[in-house]
JSON list of C-alpha atoms in Angstrom, two decimals:
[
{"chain": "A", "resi": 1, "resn": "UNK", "atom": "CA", "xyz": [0.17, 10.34, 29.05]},
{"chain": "A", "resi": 2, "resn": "UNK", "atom": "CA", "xyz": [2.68, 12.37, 30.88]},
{"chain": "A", "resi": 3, "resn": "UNK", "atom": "CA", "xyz": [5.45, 10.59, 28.71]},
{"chain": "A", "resi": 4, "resn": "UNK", "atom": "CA", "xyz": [3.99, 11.30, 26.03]},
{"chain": "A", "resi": 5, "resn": "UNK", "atom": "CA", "xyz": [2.58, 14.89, 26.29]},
{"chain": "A", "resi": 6, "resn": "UNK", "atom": "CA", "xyz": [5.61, 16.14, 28.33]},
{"chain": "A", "resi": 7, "resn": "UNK", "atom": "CA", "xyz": [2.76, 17.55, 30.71]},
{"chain": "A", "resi": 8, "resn": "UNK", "atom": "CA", "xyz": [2.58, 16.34, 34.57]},
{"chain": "A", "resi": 9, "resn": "UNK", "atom": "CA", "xyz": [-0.25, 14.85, 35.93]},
{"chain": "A", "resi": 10, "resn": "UNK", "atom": "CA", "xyz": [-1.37, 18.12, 38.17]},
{"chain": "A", "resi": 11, "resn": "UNK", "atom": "CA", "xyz": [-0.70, 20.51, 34.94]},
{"chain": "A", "resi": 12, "resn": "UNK", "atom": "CA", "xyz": [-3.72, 18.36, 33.01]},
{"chain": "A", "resi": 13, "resn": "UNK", "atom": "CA", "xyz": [-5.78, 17.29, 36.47]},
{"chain": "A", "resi": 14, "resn": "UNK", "atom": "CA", "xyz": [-9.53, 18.31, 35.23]},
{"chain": "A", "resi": 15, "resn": "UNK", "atom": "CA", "xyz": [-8.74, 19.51, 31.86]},
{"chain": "A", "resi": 16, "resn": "UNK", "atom": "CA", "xyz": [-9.62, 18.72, 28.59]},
{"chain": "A", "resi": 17, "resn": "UNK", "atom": "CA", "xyz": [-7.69, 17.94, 25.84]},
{"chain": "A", "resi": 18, "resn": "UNK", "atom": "CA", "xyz": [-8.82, 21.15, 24.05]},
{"chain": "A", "resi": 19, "resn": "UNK", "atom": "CA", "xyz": [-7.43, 23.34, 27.18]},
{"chain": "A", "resi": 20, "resn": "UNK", "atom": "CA", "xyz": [-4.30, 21.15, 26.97]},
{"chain": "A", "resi": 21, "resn": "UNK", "atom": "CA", "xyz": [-3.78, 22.08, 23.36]},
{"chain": "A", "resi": 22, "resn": "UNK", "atom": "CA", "xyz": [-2.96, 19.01, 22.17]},
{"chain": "A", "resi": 23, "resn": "UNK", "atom": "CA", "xyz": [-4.67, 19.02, 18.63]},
{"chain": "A", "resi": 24, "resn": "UNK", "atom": "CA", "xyz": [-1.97, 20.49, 16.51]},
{"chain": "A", "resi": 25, "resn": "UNK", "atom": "CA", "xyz": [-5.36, 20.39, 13.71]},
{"chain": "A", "resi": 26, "resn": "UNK", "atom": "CA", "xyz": [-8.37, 21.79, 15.02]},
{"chain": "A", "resi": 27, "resn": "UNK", "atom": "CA", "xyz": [-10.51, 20.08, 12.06]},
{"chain": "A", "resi": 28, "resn": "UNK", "atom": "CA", "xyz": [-9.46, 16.84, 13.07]},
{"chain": "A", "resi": 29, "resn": "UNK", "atom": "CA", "xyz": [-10.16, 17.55, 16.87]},
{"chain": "A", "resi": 30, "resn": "UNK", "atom": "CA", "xyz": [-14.21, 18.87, 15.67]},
{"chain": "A", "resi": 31, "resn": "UNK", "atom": "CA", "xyz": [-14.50, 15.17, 13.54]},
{"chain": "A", "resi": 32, "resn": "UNK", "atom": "CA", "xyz": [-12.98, 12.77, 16.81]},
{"chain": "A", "resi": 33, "resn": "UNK", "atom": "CA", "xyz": [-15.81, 14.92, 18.77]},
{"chain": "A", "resi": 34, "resn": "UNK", "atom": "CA", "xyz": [-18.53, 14.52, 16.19]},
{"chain": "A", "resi": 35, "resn": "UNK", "atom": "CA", "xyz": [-17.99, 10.79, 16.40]},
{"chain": "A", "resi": 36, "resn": "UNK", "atom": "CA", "xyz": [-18.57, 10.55, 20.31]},
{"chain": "A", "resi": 37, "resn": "UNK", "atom": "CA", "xyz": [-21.51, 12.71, 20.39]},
{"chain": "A", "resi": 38, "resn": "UNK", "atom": "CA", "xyz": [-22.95, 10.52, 17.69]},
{"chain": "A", "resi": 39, "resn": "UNK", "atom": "CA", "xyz": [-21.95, 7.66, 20.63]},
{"chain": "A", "resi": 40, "resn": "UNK", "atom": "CA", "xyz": [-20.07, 5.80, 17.65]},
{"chain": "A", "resi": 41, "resn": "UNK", "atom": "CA", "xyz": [-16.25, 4.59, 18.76]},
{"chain": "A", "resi": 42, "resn": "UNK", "atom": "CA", "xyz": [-13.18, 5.52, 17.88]},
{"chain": "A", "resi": 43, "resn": "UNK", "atom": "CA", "xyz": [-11.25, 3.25, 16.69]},
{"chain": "A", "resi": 44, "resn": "UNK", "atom": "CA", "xyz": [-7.39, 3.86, 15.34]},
{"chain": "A", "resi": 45, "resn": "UNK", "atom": "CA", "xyz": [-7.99, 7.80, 14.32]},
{"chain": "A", "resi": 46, "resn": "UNK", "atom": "CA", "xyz": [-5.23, 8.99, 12.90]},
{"chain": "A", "resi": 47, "resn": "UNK", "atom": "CA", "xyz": [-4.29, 13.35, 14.42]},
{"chain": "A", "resi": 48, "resn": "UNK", "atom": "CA", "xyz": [-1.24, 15.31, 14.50]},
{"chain": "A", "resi": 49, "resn": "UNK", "atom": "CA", "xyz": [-0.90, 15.76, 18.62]},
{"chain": "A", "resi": 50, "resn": "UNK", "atom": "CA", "xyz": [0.99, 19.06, 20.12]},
{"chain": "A", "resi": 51, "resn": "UNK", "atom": "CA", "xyz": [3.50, 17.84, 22.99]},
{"chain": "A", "resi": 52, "resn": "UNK", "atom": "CA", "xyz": [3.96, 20.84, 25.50]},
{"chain": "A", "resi": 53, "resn": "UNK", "atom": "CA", "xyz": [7.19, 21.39, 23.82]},
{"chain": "A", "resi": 54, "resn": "UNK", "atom": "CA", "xyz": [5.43, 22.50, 20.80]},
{"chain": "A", "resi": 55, "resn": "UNK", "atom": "CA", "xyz": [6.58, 19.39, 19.25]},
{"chain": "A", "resi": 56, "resn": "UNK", "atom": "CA", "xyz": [4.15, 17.96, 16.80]},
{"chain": "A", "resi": 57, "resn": "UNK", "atom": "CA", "xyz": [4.11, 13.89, 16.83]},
{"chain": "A", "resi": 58, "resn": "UNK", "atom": "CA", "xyz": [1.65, 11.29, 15.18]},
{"chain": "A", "resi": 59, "resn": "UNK", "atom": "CA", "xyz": [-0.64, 9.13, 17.28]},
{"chain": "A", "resi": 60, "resn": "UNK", "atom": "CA", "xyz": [-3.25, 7.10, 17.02]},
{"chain": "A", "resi": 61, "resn": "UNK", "atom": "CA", "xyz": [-6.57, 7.11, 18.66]},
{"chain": "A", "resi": 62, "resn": "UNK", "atom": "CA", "xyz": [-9.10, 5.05, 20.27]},
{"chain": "A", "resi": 63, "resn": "UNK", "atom": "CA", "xyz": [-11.68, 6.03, 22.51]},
{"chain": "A", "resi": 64, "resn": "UNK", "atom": "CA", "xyz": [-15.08, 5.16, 23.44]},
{"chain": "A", "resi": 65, "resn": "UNK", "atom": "CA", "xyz": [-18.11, 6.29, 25.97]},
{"chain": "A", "resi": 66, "resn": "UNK", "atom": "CA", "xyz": [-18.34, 4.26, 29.25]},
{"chain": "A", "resi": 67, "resn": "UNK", "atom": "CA", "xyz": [-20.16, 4.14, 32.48]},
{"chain": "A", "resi": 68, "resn": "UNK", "atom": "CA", "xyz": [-19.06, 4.19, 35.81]},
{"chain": "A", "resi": 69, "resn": "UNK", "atom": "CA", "xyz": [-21.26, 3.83, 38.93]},
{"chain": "A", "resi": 70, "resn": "UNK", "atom": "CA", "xyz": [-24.14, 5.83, 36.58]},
{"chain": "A", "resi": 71, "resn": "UNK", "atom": "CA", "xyz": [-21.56, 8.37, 35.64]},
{"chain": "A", "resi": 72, "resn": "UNK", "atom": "CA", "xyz": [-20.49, 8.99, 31.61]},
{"chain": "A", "resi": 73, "resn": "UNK", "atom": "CA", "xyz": [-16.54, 8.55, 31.28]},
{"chain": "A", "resi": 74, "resn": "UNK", "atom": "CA", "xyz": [-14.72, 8.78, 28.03]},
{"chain": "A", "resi": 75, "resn": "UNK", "atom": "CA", "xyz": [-11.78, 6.29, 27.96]},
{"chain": "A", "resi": 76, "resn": "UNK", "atom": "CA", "xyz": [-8.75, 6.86, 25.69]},
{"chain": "A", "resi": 77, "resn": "UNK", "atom": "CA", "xyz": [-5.91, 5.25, 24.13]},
{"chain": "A", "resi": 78, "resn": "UNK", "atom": "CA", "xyz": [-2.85, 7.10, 22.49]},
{"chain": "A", "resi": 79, "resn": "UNK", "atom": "CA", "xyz": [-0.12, 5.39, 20.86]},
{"chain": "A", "resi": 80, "resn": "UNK", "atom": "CA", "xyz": [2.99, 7.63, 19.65]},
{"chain": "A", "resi": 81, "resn": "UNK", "atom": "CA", "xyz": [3.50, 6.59, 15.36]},
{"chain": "A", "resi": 82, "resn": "UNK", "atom": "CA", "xyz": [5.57, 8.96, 14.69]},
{"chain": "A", "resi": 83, "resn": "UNK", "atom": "CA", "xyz": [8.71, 6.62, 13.71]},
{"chain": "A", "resi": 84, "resn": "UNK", "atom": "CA", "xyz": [6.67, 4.36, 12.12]},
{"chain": "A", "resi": 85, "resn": "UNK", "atom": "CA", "xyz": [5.38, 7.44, 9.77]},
{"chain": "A", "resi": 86, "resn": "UNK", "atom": "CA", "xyz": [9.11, 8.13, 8.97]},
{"chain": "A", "resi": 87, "resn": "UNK", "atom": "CA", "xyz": [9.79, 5.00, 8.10]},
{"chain": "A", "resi": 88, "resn": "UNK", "atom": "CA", "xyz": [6.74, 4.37, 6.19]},
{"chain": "A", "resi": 89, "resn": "UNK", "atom": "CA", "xyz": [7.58, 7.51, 3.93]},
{"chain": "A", "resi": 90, "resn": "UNK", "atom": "CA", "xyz": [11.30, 6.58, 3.25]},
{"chain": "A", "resi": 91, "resn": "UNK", "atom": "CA", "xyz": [9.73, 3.27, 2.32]},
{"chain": "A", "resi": 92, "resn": "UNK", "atom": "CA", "xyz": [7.65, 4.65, 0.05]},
{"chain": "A", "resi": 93, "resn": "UNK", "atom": "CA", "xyz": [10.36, 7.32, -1.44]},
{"chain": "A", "resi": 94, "resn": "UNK", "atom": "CA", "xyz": [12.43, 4.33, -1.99]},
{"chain": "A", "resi": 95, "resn": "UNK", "atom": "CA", "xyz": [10.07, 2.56, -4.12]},
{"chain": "A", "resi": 96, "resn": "UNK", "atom": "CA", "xyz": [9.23, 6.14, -6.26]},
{"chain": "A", "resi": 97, "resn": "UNK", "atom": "CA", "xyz": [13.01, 6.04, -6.91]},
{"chain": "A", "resi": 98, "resn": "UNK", "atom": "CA", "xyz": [13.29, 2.91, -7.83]},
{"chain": "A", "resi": 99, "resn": "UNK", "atom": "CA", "xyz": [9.90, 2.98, -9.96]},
{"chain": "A", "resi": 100, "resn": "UNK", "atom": "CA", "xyz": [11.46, 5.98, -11.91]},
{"chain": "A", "resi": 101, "resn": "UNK", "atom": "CA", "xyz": [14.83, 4.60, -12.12]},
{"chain": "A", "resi": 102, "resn": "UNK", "atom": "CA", "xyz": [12.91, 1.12, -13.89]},
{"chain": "A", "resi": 103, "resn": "UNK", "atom": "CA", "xyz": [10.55, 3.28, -16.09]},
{"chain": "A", "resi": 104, "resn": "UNK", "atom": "CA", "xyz": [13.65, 5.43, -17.00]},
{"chain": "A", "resi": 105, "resn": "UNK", "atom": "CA", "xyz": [15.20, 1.80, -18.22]},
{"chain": "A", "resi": 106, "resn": "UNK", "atom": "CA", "xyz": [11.83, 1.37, -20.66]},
{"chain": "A", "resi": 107, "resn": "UNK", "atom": "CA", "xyz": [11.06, -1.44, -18.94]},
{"chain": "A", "resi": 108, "resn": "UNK", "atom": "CA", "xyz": [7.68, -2.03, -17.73]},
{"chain": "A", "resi": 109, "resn": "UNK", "atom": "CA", "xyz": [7.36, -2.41, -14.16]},
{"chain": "A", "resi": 110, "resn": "UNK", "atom": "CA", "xyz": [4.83, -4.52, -12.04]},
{"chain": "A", "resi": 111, "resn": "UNK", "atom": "CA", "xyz": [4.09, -5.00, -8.32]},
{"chain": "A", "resi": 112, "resn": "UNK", "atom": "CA", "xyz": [1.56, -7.94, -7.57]},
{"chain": "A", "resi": 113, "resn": "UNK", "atom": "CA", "xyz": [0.00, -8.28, -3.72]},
{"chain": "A", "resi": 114, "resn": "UNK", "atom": "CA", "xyz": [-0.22, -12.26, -4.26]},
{"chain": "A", "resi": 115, "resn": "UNK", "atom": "CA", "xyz": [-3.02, -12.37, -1.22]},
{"chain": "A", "resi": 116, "resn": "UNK", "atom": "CA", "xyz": [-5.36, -9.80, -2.95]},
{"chain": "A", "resi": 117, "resn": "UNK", "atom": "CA", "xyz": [-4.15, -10.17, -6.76]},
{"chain": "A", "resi": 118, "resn": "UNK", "atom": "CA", "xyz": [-3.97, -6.26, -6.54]},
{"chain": "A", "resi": 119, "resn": "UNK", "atom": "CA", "xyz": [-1.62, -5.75, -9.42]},
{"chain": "A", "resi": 120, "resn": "UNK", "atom": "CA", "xyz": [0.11, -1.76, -9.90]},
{"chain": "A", "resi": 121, "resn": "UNK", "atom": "CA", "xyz": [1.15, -1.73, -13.40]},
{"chain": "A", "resi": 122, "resn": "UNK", "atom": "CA", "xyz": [3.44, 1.20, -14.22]},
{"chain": "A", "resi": 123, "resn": "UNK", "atom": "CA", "xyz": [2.93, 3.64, -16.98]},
{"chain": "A", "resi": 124, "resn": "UNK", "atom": "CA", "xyz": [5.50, 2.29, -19.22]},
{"chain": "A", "resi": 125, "resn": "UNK", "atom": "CA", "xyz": [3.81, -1.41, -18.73]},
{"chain": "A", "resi": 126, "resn": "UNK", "atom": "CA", "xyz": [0.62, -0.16, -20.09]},
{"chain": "A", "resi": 127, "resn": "UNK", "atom": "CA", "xyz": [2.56, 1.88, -22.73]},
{"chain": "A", "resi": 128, "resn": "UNK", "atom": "CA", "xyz": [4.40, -1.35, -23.69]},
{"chain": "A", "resi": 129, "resn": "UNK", "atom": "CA", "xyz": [0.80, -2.53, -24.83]},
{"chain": "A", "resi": 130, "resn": "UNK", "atom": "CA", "xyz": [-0.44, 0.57, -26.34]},
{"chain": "A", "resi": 131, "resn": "UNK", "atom": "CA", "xyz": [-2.41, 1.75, -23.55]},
{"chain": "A", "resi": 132, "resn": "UNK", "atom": "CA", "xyz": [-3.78, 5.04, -21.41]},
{"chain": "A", "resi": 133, "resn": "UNK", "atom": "CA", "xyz": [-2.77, 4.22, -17.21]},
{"chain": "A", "resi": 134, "resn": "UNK", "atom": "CA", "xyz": [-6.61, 4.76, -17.40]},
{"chain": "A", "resi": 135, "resn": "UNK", "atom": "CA", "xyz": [-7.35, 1.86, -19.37]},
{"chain": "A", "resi": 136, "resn": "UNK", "atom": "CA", "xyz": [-5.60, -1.27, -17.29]},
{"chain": "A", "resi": 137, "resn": "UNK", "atom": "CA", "xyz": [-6.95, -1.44, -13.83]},
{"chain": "A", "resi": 138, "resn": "UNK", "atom": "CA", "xyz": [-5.01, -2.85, -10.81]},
{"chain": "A", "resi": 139, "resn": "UNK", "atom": "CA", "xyz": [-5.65, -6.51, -10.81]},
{"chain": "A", "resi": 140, "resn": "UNK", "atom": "CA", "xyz": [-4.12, -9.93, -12.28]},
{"chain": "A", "resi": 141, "resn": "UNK", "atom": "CA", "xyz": [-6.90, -10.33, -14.37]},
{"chain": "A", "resi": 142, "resn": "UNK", "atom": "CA", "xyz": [-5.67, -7.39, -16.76]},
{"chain": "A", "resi": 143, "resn": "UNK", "atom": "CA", "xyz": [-2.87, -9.52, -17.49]},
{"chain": "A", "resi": 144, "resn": "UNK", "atom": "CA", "xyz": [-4.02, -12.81, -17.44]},
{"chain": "A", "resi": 145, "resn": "UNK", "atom": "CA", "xyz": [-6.56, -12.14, -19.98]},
{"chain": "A", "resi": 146, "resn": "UNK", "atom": "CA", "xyz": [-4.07, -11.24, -22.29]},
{"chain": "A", "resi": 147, "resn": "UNK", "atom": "CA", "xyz": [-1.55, -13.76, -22.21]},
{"chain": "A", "resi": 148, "resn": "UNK", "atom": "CA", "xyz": [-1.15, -16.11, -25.88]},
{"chain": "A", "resi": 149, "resn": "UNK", "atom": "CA", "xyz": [-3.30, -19.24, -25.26]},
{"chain": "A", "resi": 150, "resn": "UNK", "atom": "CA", "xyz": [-0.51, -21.03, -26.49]},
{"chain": "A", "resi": 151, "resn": "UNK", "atom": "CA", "xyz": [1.55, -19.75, -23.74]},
{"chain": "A", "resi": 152, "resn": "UNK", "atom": "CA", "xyz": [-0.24, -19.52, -20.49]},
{"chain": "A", "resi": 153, "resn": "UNK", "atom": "CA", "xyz": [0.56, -23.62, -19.45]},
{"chain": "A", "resi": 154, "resn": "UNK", "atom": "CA", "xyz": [4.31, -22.55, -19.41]},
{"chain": "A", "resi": 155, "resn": "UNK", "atom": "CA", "xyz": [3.71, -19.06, -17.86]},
{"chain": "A", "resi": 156, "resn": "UNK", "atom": "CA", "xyz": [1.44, -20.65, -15.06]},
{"chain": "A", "resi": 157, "resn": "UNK", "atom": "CA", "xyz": [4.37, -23.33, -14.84]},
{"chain": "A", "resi": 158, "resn": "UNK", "atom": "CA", "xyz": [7.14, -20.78, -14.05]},
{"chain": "A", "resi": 159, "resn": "UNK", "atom": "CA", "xyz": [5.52, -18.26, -12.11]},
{"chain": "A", "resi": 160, "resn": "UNK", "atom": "CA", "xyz": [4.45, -21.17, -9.82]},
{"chain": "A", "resi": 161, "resn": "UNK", "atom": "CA", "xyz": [7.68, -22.94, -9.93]},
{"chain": "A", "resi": 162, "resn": "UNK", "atom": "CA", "xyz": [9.10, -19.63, -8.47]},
{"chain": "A", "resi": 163, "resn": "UNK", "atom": "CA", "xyz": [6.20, -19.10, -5.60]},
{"chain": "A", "resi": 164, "resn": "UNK", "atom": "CA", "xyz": [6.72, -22.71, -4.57]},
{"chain": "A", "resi": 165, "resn": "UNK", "atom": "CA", "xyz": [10.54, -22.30, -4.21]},
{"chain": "A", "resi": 166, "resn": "UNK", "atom": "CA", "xyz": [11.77, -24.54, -6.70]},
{"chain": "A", "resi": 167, "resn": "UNK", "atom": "CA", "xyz": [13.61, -21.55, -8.58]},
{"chain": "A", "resi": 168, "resn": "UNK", "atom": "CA", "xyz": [15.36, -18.50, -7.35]},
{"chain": "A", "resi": 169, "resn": "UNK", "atom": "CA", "xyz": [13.50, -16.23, -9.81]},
{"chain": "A", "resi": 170, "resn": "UNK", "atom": "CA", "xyz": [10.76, -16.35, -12.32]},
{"chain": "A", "resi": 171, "resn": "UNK", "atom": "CA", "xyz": [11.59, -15.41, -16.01]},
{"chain": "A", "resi": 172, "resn": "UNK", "atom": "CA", "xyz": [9.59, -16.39, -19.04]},
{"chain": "A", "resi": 173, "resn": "UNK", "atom": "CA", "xyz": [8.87, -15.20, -22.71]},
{"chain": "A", "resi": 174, "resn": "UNK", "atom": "CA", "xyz": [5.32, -15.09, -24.17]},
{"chain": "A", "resi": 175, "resn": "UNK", "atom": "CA", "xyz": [3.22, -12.89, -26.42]},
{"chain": "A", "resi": 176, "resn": "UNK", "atom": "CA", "xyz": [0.67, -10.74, -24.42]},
{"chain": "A", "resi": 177, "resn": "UNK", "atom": "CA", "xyz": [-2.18, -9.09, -26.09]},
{"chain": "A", "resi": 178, "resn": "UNK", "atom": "CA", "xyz": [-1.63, -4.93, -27.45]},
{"chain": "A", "resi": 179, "resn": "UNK", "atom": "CA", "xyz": [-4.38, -2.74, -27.75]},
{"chain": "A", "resi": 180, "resn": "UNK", "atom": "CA", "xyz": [-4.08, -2.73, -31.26]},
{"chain": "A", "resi": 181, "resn": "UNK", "atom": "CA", "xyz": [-4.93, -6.44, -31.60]},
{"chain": "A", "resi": 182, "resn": "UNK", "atom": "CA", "xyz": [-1.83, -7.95, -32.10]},
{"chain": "A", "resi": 183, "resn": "UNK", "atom": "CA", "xyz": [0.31, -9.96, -29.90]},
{"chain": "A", "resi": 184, "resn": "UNK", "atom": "CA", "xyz": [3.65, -8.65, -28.64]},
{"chain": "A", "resi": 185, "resn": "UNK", "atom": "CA", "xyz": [6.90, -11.04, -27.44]},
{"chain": "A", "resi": 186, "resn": "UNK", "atom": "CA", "xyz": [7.66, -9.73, -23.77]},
{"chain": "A", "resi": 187, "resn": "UNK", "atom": "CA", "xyz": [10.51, -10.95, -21.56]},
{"chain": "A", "resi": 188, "resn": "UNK", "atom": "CA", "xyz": [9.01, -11.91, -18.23]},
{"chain": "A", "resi": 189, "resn": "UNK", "atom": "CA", "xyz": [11.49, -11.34, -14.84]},
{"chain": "A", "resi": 190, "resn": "UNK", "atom": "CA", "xyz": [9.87, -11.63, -11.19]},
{"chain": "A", "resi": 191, "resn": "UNK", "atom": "CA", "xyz": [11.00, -12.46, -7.73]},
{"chain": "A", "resi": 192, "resn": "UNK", "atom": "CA", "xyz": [8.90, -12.92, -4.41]},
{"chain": "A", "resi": 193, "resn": "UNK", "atom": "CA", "xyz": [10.23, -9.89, -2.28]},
{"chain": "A", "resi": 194, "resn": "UNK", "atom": "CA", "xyz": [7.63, -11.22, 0.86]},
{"chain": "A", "resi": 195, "resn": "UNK", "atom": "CA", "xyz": [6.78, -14.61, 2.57]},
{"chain": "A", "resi": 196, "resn": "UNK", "atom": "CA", "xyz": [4.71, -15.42, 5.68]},
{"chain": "A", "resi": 197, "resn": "UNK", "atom": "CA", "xyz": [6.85, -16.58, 8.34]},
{"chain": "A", "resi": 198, "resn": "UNK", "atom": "CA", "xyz": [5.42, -20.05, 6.76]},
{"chain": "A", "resi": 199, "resn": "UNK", "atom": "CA", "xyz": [7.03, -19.27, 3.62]},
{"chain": "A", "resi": 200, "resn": "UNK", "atom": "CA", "xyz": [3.89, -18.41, 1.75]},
{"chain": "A", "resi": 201, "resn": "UNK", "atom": "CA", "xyz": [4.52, -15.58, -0.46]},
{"chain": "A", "resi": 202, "resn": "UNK", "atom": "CA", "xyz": [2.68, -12.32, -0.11]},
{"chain": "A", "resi": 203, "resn": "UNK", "atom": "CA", "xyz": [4.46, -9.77, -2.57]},
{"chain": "A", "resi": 204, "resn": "UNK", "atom": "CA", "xyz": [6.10, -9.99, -6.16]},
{"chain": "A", "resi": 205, "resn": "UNK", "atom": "CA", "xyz": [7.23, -7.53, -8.15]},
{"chain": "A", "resi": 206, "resn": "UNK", "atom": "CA", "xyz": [8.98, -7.88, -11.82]},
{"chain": "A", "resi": 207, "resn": "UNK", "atom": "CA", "xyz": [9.90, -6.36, -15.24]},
{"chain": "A", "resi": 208, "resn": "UNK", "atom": "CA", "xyz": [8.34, -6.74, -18.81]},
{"chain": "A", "resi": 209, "resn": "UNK", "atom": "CA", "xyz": [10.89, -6.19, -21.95]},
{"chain": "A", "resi": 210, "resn": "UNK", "atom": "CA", "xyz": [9.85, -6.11, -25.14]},
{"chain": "A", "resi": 211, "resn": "UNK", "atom": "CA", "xyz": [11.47, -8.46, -27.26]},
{"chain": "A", "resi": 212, "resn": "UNK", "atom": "CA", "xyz": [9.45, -8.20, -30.97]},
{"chain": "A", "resi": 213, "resn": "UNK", "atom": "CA", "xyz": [6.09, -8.56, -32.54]},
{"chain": "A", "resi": 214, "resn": "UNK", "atom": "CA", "xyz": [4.29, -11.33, -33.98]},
{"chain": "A", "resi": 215, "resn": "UNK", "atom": "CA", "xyz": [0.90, -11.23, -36.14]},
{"chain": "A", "resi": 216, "resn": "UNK", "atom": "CA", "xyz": [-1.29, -13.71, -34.13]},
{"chain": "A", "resi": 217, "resn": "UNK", "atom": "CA", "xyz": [-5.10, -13.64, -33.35]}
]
């Protein structure tokens, strides 16, 4: 704690941490308390913590009631996630660039969680189709339901062919279902981006292209 807080051990002797000052946000200081006065644990709270510096760093916390020879304790555990914030956010700015750059393109963009069949479909996707962002929710099913008949033995056969490692990336052209009834040609690219250190794959993300329109019901 004295590594982290920049305080010595006879600075915080018999102190709390609300004399210490180290809850940069009061509001989340009043819901940690709430919690243990409720006797519930806290497990992996997420609070902004105030180094004696003035420096403001993210940590987690954990901390639960315990007993010790008939006296109440709490016991706490702080873990400095600051770096792992920052790199967590340029992550993320990385992917908003690169999901504006693809939209910019007119290509429709999509970003499939293989474990939980989560699927984010961008705005152009469901545009592509003639729909609201609204109207598609996040999940393999949207898109599954509206591949061709005729077409989803050869779709299956390639996206699998790709998860399985036979080819470097998945590409295939069907017709997928528009809003408006009819079916719509789209140019299919993918590629795992995430495997289990036992090569399973975890994440997938890809492009739809329109190529043309055909009448079929």
């Amino acid at each position: 704690f004295e590594q982290l807080s920049g305080y010595s051990l006879y600075e915080i002797k018999d102190k709390s941490s609300h004399e210490i000052n180290i809850w940069a946000n009061p509001s989340g200081r009043e819901k940690f308390a709430q919690s243990l006065s409720n006797n519930i644990p806290v497990k992996n709270y997420e609070f902004q913590f105030r180094k004696k510096n003035g420096e403001i760093i993210t940590c987690l916390l954990s901390s639960e009631k315990i007993l010790i020879s008939g006296k109440k304790y709490i016991l706490s555990n702080i873990i400095d996630i600051t770096q792992r914030k920052k790199a967590e956010e340029k992550f993320r700015e990385s992917e908003m660039r690169w999901q504006f750059s693809v939209d910019g393109s007119g290509l429709g963009l999509w970003d499939w969680d293989i474990e939980s069949n989560i699927v984010f479909f961008s705005k152009q996707w469901k545009k592509m189709l003639g729909y609201e962002e609204h109207e598609i929710a996040d999940n393999l099913e949207e898109w599954e339901k509206r591949l061709h008949p005729d077409d989803k033995d050869k779709v299956y056969t390639d996206v699998n062919n790709h998860l399985e490692g036979v080819t470097p990336i998945y590409q295939n052209e069907h017709r997928v279902l528009c809003k408006n009834g009819e079916y719509k040609w789209i140019l299919d690219r993918g590629k795992v981006i995430s495997r289990s250190k036992e090569g399973k794959p975890l994440r997938m993300i890809g492009t739809h292209t329109a190529v043309s329109y055909t009448h079929l019901r």
